[in-house]
XYZ file of C-alpha atoms in Angstrom:
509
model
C -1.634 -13.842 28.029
C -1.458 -11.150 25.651
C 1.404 -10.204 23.343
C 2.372 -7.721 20.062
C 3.931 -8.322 17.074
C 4.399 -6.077 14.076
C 4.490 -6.540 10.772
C 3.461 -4.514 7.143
C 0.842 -5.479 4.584
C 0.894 -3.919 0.724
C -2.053 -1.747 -0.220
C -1.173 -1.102 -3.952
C 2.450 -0.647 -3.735
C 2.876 1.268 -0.437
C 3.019 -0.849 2.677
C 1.159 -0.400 6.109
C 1.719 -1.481 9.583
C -0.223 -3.863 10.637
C -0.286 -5.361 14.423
C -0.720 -8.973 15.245
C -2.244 -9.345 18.377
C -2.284 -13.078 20.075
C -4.169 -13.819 23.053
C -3.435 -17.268 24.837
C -6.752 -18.470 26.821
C -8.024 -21.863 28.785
C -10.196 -23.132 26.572
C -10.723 -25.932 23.819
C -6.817 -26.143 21.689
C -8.164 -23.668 18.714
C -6.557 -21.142 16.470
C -8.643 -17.978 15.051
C -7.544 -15.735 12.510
C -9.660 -12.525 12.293
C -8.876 -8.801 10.965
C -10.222 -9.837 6.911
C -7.444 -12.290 6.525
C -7.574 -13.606 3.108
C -7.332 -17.406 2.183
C -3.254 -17.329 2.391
C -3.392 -15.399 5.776
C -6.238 -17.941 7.107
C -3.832 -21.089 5.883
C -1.043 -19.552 7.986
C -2.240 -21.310 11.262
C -0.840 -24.869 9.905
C 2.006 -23.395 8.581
C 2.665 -21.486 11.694
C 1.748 -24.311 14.112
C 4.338 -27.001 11.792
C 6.840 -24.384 12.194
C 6.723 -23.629 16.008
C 6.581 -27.394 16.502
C 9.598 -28.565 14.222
C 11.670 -25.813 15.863
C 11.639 -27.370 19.096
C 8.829 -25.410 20.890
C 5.736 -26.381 22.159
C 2.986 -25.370 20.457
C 0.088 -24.185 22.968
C -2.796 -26.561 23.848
C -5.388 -23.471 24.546
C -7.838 -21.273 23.123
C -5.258 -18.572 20.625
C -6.564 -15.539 19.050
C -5.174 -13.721 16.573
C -6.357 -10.311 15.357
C -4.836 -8.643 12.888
C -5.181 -4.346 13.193
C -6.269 -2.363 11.424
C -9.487 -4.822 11.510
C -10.800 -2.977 8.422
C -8.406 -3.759 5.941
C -7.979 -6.512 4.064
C -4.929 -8.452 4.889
C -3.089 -10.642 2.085
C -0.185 -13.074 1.499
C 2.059 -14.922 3.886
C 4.159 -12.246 4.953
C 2.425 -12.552 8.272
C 3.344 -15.639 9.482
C 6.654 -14.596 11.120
C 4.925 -12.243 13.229
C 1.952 -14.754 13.963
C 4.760 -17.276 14.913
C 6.487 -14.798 17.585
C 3.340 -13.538 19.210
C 2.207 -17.199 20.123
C 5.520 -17.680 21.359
C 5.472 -14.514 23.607
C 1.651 -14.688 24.511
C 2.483 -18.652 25.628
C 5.114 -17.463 27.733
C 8.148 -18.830 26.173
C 9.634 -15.644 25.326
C 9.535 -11.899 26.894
C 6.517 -10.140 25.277
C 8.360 -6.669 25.715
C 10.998 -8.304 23.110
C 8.759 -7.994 20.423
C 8.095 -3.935 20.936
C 11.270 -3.325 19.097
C 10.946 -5.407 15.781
C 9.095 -5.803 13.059
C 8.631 -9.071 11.129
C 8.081 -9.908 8.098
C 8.518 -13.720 6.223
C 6.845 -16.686 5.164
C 7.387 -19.690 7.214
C 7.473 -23.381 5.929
C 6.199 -26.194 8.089
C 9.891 -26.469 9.192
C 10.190 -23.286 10.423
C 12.740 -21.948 7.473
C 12.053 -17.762 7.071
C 11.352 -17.983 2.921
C 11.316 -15.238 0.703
C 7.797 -12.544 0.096
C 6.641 -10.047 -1.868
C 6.670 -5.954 -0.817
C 10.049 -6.331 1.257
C 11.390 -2.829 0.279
C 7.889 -0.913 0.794
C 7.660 -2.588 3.936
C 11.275 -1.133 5.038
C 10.360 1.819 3.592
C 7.278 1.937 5.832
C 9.216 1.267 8.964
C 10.728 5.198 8.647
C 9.127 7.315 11.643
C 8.157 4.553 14.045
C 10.159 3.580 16.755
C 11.498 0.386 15.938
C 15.923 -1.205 16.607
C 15.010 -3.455 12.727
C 13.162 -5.489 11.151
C 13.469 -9.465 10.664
C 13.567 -10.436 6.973
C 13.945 -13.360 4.700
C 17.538 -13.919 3.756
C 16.545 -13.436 -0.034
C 14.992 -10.033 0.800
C 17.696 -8.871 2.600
C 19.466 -7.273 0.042
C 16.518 -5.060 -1.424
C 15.499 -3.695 2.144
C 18.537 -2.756 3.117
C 18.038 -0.063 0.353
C 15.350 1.718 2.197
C 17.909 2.775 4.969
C 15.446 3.335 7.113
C 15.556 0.915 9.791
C 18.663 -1.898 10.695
C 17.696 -4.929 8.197
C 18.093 -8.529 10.258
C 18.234 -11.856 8.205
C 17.908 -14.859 9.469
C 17.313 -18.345 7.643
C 14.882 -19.820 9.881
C 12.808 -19.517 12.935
C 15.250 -21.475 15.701
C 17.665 -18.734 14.805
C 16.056 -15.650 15.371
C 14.656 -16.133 18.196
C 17.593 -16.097 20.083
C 18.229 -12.661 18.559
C 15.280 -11.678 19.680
C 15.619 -12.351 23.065
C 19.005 -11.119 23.137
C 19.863 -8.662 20.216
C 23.162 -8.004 18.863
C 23.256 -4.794 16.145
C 26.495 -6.301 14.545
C 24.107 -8.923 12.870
C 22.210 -6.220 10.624
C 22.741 -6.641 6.503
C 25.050 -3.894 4.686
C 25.095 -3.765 1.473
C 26.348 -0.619 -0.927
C 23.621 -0.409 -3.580
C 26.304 0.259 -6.504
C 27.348 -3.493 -6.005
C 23.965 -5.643 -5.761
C 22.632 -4.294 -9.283
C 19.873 -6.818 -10.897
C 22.300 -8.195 -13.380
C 21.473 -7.556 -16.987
C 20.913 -10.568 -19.667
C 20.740 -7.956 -22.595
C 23.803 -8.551 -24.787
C 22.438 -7.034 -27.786
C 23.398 -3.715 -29.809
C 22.240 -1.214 -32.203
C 24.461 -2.438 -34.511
C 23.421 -5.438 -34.822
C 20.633 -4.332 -36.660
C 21.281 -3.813 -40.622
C 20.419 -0.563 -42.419
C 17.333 1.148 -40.904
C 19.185 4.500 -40.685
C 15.471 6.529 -40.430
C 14.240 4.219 -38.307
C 17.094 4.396 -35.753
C 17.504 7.854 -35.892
C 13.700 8.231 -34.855
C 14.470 5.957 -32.071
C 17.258 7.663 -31.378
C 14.929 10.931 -30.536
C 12.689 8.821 -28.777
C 15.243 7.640 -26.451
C 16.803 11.396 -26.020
C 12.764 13.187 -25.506
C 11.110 10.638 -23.799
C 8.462 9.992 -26.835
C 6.348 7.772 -27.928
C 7.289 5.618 -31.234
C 5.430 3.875 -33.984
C 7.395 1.313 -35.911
C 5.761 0.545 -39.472
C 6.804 -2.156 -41.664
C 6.230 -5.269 -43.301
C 7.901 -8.620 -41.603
C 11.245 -9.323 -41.240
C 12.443 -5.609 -41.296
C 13.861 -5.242 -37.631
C 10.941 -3.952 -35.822
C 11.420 -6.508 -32.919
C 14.947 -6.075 -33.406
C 15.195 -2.049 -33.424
C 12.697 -1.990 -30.241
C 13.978 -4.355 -27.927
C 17.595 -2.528 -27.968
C 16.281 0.915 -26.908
C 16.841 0.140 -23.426
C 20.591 0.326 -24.346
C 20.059 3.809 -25.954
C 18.278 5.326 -23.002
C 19.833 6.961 -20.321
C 20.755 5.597 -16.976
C 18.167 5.660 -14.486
C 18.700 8.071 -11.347
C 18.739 6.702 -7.600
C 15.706 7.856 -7.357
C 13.977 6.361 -10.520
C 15.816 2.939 -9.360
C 14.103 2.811 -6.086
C 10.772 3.032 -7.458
C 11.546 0.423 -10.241
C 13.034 -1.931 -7.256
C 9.785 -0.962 -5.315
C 7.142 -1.761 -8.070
C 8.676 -5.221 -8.654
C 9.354 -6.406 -5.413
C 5.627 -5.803 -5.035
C 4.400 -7.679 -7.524
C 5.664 -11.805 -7.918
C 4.519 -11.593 -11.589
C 8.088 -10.267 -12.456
C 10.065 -13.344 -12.547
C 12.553 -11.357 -10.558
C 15.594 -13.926 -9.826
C 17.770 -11.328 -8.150
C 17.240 -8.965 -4.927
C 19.066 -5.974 -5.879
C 18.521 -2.519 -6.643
C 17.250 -2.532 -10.396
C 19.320 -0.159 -12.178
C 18.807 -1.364 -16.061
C 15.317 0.105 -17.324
C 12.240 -2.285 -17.768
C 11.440 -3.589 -21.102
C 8.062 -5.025 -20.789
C 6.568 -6.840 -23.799
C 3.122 -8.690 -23.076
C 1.520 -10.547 -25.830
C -1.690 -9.380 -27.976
C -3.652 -11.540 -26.103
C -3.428 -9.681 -22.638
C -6.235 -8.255 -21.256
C -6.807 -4.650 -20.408
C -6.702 -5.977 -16.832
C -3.393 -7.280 -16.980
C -1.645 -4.412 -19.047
C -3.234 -1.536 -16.998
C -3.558 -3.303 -13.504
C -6.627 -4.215 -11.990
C -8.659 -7.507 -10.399
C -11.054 -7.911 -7.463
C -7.546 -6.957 -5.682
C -6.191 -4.591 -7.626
C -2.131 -5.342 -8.761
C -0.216 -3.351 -10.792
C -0.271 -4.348 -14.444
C 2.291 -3.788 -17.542
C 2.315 -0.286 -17.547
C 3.408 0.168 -13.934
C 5.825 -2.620 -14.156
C 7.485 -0.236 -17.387
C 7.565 2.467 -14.935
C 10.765 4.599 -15.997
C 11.498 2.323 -18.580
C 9.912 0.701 -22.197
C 6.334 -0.783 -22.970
C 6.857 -3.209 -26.043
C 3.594 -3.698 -27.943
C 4.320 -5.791 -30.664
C 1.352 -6.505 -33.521
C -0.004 -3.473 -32.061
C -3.556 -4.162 -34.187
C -3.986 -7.911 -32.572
C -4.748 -6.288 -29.496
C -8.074 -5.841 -28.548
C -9.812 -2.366 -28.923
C -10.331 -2.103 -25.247
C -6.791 -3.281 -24.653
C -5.508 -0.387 -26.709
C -8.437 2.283 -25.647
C -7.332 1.651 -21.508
C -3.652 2.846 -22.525
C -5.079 6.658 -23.309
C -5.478 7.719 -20.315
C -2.083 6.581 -18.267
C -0.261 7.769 -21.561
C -1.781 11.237 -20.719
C -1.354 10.984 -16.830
C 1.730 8.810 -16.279
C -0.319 7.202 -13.914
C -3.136 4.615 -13.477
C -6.103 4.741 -10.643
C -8.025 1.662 -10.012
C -11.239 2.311 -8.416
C -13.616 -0.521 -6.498
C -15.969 -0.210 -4.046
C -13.778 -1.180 -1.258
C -10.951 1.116 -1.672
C -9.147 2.926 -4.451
C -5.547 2.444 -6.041
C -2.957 4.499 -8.055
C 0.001 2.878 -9.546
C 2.673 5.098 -11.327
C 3.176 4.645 -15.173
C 5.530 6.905 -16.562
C 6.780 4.537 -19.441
C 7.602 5.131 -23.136
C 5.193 3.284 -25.668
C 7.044 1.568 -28.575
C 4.915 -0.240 -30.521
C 5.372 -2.255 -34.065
C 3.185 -2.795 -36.859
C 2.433 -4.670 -40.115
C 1.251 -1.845 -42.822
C -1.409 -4.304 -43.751
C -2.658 -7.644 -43.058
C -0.603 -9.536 -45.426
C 2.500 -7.464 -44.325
C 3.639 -6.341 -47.706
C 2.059 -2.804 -48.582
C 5.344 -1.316 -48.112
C 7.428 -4.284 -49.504
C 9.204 -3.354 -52.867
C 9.820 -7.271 -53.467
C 6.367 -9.035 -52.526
C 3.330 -7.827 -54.081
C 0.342 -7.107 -51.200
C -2.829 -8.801 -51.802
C -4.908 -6.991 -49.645
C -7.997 -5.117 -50.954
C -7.977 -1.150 -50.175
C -10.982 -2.112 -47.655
C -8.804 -4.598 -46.063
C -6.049 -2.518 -45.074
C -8.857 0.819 -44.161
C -10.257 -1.898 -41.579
C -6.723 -3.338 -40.596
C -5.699 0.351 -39.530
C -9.094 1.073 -38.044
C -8.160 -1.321 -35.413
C -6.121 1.642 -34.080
C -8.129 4.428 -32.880
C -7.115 8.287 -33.936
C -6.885 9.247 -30.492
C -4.097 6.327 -29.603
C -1.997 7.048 -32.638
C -2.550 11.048 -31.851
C -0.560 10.135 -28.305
C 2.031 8.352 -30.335
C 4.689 11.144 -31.307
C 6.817 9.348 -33.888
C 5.141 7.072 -36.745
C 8.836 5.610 -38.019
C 8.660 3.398 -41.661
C 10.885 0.227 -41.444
C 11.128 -0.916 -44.735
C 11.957 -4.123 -45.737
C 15.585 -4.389 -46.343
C 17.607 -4.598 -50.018
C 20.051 -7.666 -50.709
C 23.326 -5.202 -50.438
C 22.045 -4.328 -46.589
C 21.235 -7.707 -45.757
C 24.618 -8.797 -46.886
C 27.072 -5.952 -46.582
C 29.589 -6.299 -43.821
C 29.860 -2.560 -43.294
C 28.881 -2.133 -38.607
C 26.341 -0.109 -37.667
C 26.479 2.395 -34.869
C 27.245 1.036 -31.400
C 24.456 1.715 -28.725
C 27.292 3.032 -26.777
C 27.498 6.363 -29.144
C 23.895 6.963 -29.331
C 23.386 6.488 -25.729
C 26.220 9.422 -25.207
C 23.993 11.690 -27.454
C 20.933 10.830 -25.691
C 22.633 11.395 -21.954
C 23.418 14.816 -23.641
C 19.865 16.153 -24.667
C 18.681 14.736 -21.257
C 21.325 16.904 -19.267
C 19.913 20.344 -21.598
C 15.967 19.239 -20.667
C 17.315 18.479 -16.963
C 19.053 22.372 -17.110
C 15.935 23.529 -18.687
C 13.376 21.786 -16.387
C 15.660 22.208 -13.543
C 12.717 24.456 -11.737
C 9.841 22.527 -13.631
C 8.036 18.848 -12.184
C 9.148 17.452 -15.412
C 12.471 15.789 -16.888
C 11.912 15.571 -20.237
C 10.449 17.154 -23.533
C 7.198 14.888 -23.610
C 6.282 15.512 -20.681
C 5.774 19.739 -21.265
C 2.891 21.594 -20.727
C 1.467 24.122 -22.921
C 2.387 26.518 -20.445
C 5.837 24.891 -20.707
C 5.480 24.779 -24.376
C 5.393 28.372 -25.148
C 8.480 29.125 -22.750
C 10.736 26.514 -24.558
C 9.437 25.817 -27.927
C 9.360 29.420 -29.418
C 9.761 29.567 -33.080
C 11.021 31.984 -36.253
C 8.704 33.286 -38.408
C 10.105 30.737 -40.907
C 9.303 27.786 -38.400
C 5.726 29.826 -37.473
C 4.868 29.464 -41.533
C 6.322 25.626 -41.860
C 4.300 24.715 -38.767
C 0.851 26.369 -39.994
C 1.037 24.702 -43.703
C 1.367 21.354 -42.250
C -1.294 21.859 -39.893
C -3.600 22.965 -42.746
C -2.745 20.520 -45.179
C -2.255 17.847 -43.268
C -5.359 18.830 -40.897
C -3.721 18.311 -37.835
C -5.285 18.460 -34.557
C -4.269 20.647 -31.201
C -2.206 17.796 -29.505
C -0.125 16.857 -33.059
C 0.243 20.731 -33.197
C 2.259 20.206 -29.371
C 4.024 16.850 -30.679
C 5.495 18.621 -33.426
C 6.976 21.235 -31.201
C 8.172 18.956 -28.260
C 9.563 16.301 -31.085
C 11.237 19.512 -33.156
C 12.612 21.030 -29.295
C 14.296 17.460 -28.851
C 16.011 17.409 -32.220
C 17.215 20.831 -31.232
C 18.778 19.085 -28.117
C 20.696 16.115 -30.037
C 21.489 19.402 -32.791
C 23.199 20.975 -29.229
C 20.672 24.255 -30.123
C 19.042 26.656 -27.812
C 16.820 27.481 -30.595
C 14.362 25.585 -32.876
C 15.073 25.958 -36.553
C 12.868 25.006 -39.330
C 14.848 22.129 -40.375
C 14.055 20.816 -36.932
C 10.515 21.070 -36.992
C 10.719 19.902 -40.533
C 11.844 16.459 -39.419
C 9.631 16.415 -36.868
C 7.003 16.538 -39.139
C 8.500 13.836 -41.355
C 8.347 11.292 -38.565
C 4.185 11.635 -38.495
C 3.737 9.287 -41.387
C 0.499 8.176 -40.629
C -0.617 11.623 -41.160
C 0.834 12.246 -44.413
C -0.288 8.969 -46.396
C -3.715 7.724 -47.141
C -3.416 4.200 -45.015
């Protein structure tokens, strides 16, 4: 006999339907998996068979194929075995095929038969809009996240003796509610601008960062704050949308790599910090099948590059172009990929190999050469996308030991919610949200200048020999400092600041 199941596989981070066909025939007892299952999908037929078994059923003694449509797609993961489970059950007879037509199915089974948690849960809901379908069956621990799709009714169940009863006799009371404002991913960042001594220029670059949406430089020898300074910008930023939170949530329930302990809607903004030694593969995504890397999983949030010239040059060169496009497209011959990556790029930096060129109490011992070639290790083009270049000097013995608090995160983050709500008035007809993200056809209808800011803007071009896009940095950084200054206007003074946050372009390192 012949019998349906459906179920959703992940092609980047979008889901499709797939549908598991089972045939029962006479035959020699086999099991045959085809449709370009991959190893995990091809493994499934022990899993599946353990599970049907140790539930109480009786497994088929026959010929059972399995085909999984589209045929030319490659299927992945374990997601299917749910779905494999119930069509052998309703192509053997033991339940009514025509059950299946109304679900979808989507879990991971263990050899006795417990539903256990996958990956792609919410752009598998997601998927399930349009089609004619009464829910899906889901994992217990990805219940939570695809009820946020509100698509279809989301149906729990812990393992396989359960639902099947459901599914031959459905009851809508069962499906998961859940309001999204209660089942946020719970934060473990307890830290605070303040806790970081002195620093005032640095802070108050960040503090334009956070409000503009720009790129940051941190300079500085070690033991300044760098580290410290960066990894509390998430708690100057502003809240993320609804929208932005769904496509966080979506991103990482996609990818395992995330070491996501919670199934909730993701409403703090991602901090990623890999380590110099990560391949341009893993920051930018990529593989033989393609997964998102670091700067999709920062999506709407921070990308923390720490020792910035320890990374490889073809590390740093991939970043160029996502920086550019907010997103990343992964071509192979088979099919081709693009992952979002709208993320802000905060990066930190020794001013020299020893760490002490800009350390008033060590002396550096590093030849002129030395520090020409450390710098080289950062191409002009990357530190051209980079809009502020902030010094973090290393700190005196009456910062390090005065007792006078620093500014809560709390107050900056109120100034930075207020220059976002100007940019969201301004761009309010535009397919942008913030002042990084203008066009120059964007550019000269917000960023129009005096004749006094016309005259500042040309003498640091020409003596600084600036190129086009620092020219447009300078103007988006100066329009943001207008929005903290609450002006509709750009001022000199504005632009002048702007222009003292490009320190790499004003000293001979």
């Amino acid at each position: 006999m012949l019998a349906k199941a459906h179920s959703f596989g992940i092609n980047g981070i979008d889901a499709y339907p797939v549908t598991i066909e089972v045939d029962v025939a006479r035959g020699l007892p086999s099991m045959h998996i085809v449709g370009l299952p991959d190893s995990a999908v091809r493994e499934s037929k022990e899993r599946v068979r353990s599970a049907i078994k140790n539930t109480g059923f009786t497994f088929p003694c026959g010929r059972i194929t399995i085909n999984l449509s589209p045929a030319d797609t490659k299927k992945e993961g374990p997601a299917f075995d749910l779905a494999i489970a119930f069509g052998i059950l309703a192509a053997s007879e033991m339940i009514p095929a025509k059950a299946l037509e109304e679900f979808a199915f989507l879990g991971e089974l263990s050899l006795s038969g417990k539903i256990l948690t996958v990956a792609g849960a919410l752009p598998s809901v997601i998927a399930c809009g349009g089609r004619k379908l009464r829910g899906i069956i889901v994992p217990p621990g990805n219940a939570a996240e695809s009820a946020l799709a509100k698509t279809v009714p989301v149906f729990p169940f812990n393992d396989l003796a359960s639902a099947v009863p459901f599914i031959t006799h459905p009851d809508d009371t069962l499906a998961f509610h859940v309001r999204p404002e209660t089942m946020a991913m719970p934060s473990n960042e307890t830290t605070d601008l303040a806790d970081v001594k002195g620093q005032t220029h640095a802070k108050r670059g960040l503090e334009i960062a956070a409000a503009g949406g720009h790129n940051a430089l941190l300079i500085g020898p070690p033991g300044g704050g760098k580290t410290m300074l960066a990894r509390r910008m998430p708690g100057i930023l502003p809240p993320m949308t609804q929208e932005e939170s769904l496509e966080v949530t979506k991103i990482h329930s996609v990818s395992r790599s995330t070491g996501r302990t919670h199934e909730g809607l993701i409403l703090e903004r991602p901090l990623r910090s890999p380590h110099h030694t990560a391949s341009h593969i893993s920051l930018v995504g990529g593989g033989a099948d393609p997964k998102p890397g670091e700067v999709t999983l920062a999506h709407n949030g921070i990308l923390f590059l720490d020792e910035l010239p320890e990374f490889s040059r073809a590390t740093l060169e991939s970043l160029r172009q996502p920086m550019e496009d907010h997103f990343v497209t992964v071509a192979r011959a088979a099919r081709t990929l693009r992952f979002p990556a709208r993320f802000m790029l905060i990066a930190a930096m020794n001013p020299c190999p020893c760490g002490h060129l800009m350390d008033s109490r060590r002396k550096c011992r590093c030849a002129a050469a030395d520090v020409t070639r450390y710098m080289g290790r950062i191409s002009g083009p990357l530190l051209e996308r980079i809009d502020l270049h902030l010094q973090v000097p290393a700190l005196s013995t009456r910062e390090l030991t005065g007792s006078q608090p620093g500014e809560l995160s709390a107050a900056v983050r109120e100034r930075t919610i207020s220059a976002r709500s100007c940019q969201s008035e301004r761009f309010k007809n535009e397919p942008i949200y913030a002042n990084a993200q203008m066009s120059s056809k964007q550019m000269k209808k917000f960023c129009g200048l005096n004749e006094d800011g016309h005259r500042l803007l040309h003498e640091a071009v020409d003596t600084l020999g600036l190129s086009a896009r620092v020219h447009d940095k300078l103007l988006k950084i100066a329009r943001t400092i207008a929005d903290l200054d609450e002006r509709n206007d750009i001022q000199p003074e504005h632009l002048a600041e702007a222009i003292s946050y490009r320190t790499l372009d004003r000293t001979a390192l």
